[in-house]
CSV table of C-alpha atoms and ligand atoms in Angstrom, one decimal:
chain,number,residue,atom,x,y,z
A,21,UNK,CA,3.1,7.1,-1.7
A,22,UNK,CA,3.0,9.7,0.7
A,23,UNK,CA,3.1,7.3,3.6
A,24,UNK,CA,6.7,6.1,2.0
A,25,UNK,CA,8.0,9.1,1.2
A,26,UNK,CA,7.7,10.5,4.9
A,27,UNK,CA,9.0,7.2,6.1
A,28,UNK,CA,12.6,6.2,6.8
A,29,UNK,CA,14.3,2.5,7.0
A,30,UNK,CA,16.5,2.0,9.9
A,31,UNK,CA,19.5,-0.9,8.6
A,32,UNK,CA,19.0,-4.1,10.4
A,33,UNK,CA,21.1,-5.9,8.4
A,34,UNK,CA,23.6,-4.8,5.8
A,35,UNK,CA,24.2,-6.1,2.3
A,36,UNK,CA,27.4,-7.0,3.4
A,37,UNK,CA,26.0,-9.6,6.4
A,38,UNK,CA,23.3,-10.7,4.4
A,39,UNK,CA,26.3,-11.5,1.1
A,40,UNK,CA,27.9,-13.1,3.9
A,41,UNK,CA,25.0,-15.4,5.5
A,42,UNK,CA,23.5,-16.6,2.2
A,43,UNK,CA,27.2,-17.7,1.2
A,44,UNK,CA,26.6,-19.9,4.0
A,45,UNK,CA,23.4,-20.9,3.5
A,46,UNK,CA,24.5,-22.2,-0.2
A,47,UNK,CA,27.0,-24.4,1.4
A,48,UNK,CA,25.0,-25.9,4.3
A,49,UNK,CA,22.5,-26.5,1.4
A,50,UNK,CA,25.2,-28.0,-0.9
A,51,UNK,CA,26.2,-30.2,2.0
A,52,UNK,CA,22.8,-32.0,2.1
A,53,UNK,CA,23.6,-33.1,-1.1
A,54,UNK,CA,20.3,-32.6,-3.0
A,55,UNK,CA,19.6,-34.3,-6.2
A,56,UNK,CA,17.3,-32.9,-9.4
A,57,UNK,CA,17.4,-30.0,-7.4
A,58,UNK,CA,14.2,-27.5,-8.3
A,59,UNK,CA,14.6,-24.0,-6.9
A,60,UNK,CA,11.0,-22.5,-6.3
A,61,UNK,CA,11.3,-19.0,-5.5
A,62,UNK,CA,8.0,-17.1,-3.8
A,63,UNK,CA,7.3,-14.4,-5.3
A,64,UNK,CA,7.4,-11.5,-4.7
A,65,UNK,CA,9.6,-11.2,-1.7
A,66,UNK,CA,11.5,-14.1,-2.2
A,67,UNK,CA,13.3,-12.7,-5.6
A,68,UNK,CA,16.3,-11.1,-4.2
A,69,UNK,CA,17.1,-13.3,-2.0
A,70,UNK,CA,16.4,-16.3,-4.5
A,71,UNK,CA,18.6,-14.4,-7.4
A,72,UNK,CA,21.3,-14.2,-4.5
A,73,UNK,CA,21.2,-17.8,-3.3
A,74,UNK,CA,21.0,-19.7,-6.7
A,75,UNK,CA,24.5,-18.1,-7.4
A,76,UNK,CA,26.3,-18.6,-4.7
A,77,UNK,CA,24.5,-22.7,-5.1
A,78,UNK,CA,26.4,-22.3,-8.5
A,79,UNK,CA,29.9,-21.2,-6.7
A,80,UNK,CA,29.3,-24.8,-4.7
A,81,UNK,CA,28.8,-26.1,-8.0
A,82,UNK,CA,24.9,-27.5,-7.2
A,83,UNK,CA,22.6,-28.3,-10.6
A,84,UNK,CA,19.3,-26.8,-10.4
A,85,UNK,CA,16.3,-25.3,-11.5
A,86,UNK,CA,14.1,-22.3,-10.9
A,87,UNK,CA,10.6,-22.0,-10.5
A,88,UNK,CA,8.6,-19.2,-9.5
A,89,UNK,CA,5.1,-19.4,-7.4
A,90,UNK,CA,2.8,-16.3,-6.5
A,91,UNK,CA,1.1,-17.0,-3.4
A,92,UNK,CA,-1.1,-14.8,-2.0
A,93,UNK,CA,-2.8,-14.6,1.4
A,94,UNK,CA,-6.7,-13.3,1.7
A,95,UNK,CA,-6.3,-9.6,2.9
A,96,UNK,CA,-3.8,-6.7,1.9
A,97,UNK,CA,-3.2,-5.5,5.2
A,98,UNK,CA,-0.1,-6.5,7.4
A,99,UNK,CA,-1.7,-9.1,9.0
A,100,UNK,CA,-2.8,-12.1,6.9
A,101,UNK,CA,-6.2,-14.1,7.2
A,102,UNK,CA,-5.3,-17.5,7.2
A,103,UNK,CA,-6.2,-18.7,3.4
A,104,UNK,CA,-3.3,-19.1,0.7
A,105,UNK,CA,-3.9,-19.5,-2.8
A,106,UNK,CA,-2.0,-19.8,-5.9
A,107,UNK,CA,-2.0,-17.0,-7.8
A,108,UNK,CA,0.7,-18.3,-10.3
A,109,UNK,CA,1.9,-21.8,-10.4
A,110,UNK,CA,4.9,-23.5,-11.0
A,111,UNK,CA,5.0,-25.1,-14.6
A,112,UNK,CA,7.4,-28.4,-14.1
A,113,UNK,CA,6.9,-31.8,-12.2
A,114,UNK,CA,7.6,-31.9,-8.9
A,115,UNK,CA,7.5,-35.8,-8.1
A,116,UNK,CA,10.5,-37.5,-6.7
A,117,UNK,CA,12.6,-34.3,-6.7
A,118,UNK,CA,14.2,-32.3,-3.8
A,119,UNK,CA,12.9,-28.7,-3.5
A,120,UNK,CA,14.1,-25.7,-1.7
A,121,UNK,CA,11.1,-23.4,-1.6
A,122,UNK,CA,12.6,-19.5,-1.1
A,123,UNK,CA,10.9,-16.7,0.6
A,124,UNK,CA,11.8,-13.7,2.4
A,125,UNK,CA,9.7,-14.0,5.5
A,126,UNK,CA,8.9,-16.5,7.8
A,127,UNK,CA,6.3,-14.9,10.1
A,128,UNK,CA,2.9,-17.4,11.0
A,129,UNK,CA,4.2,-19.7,8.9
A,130,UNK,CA,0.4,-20.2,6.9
A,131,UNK,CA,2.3,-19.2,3.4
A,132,UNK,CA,5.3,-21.6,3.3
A,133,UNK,CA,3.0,-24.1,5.2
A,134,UNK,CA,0.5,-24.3,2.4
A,135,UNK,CA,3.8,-24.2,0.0
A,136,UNK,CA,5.7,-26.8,1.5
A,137,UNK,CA,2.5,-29.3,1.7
A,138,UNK,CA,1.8,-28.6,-1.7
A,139,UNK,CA,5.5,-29.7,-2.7
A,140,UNK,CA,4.4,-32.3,-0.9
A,141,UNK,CA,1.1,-33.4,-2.2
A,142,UNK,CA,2.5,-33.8,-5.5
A,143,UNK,CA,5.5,-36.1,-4.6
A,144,UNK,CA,8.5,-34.0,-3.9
A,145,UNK,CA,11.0,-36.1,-2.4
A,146,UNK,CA,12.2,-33.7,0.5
A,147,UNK,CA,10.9,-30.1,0.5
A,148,UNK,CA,13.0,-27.6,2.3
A,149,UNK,CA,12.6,-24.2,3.0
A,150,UNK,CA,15.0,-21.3,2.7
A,151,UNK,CA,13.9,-17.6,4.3
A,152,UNK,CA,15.9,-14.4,4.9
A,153,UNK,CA,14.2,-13.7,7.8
A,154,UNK,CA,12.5,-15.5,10.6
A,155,UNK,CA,10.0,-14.2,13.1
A,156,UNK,CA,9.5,-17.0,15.4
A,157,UNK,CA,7.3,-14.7,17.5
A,158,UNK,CA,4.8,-14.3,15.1
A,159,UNK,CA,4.3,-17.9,14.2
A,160,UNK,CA,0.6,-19.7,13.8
A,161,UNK,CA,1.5,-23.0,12.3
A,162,UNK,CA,3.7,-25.7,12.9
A,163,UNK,CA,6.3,-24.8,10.3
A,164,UNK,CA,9.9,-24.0,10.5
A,165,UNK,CA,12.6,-23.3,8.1
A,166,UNK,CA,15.6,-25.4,7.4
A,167,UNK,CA,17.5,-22.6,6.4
A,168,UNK,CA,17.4,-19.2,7.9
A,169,UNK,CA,19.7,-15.8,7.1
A,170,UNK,CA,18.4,-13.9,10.1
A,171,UNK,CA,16.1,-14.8,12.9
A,172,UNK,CA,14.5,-11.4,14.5
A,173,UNK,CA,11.6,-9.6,16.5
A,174,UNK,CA,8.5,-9.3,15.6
A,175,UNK,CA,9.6,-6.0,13.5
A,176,UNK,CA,8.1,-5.7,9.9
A,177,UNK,CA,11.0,-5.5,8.1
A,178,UNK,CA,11.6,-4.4,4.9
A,179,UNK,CA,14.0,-4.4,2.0
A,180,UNK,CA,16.1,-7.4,0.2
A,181,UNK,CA,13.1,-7.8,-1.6
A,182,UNK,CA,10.5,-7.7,1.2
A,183,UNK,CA,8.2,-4.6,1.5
A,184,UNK,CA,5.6,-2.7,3.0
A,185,UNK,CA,2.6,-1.4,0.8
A,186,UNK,CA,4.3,-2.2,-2.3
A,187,UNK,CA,7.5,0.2,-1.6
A,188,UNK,CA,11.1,-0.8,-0.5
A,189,UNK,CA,11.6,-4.1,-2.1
A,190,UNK,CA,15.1,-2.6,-4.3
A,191,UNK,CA,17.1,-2.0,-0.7
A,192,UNK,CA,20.3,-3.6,-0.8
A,193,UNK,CA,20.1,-4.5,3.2
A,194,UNK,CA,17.2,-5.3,5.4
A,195,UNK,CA,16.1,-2.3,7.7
A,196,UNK,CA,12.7,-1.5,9.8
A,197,UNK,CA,10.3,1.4,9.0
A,198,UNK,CA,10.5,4.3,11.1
A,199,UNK,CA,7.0,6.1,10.0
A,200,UNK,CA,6.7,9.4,10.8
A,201,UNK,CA,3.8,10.7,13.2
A,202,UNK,CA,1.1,10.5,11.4
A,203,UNK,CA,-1.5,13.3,10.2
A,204,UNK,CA,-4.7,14.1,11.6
A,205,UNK,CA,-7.6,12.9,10.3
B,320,IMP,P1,3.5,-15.7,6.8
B,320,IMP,O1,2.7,-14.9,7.8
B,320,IMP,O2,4.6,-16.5,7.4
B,320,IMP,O3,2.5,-16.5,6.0
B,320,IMP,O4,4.1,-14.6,5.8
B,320,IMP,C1,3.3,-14.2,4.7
B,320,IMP,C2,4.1,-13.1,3.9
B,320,IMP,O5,3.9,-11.9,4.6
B,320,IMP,C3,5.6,-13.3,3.7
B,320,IMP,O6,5.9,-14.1,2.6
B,320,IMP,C4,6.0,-11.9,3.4
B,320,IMP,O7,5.8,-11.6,2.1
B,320,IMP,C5,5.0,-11.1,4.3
B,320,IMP,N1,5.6,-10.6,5.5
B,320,IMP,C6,5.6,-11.1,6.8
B,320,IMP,N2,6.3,-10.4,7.6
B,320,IMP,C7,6.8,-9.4,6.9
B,320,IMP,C8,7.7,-8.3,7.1
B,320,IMP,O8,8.1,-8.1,8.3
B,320,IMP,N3,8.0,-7.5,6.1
B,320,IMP,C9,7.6,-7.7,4.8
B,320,IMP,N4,6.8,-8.7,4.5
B,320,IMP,C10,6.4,-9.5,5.5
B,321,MG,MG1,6.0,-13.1,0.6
């Protein structure tokens, strides 16, 4: 609490940009034609970005469905340990269907690896992934997205649904964390 309220974000990107790349994104993913399409959203990060993109897949006129998934990495810090696990699962079939698996970051890559193999495990006939923001620099496994808004520094970036210690997820645009100095002690 007191850590966020003596922080300010600096914009990155602005609501505008990102309204303007997911509108692509929808029609690059309309292009590929997917069929039974199942929308599995990573929460919580991915949920504005995954409210955004679904709409604009309905402008293109795509048939879907959402799912949500809570995945959560061993740790609470910033940097994440290497284990995933399912904290909440998705609650439909998954065999012979084309997923789009939405989150906000792509950083090692260990979450959407874990979520993309699981697609896979039970029969998904392509799993694809869809990120706001890619940090190729900070990558650990062999992953990468098929659809990315922004690709950026290793900055930990919040807003657009992404935060840091629980705070900043309602920003409209994406910014970085200027903290302030901190205290003593
Ligand atoms: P991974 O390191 O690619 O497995 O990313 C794990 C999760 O860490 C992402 O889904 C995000 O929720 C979170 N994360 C990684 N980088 C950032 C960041 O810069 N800001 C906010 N969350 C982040
Ligand atoms: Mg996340």
């Amino acid at each position: 609490m007191s850590d966020a309220a003596a922080a300010r974000v600096r914009p990155l990107f602005s609501a505008e940009e990102i309204a303007a790349r997911v509108t692509d994104l929808a029609r690059d993913i309309s292009a590929s034609e997917p069929k039974g399409l199942l929308v599995v959203i990573v929460l919580k990060g991915g949920f504005v970005f995954g409210a955004d993109l679904v709409r604009e897949l309905a402008k293109e006129n795509v048939r879907l469905e959402i799912e949500f998934i809570s995945l959560s990495s061993y740790g609470s810090g910033r940097k994440t340990s290497g284990e995933v696990r399912v904290v909440r699962d998705i609650e439909v079939e998954v065999a012979g269907r084309d997923v789009l698996i939405v989150d906000d970051v792509l950083d090692s890559g260990l979450t959407l690896k874990f979520a993309r193999d699981l697609m896979n495990a039970r029969g998904a006939r392509r799993a694809a992934i869809a990120v706001m923001i890619d940090k190729p620099e900070g990558r650990r496994a062999k992953i990468e997205a098929d659809y990315v808004g922004f690709t950026c520094p290793n900055y930990f970036v919040v807003g657009y649904g992404m935060d840091a210690a629980h705070a900043w997820r309602e920003l409209p645009y994406v910014g970085v964390v200027e903290t302030a100095p901190e205290r003593a002690g």
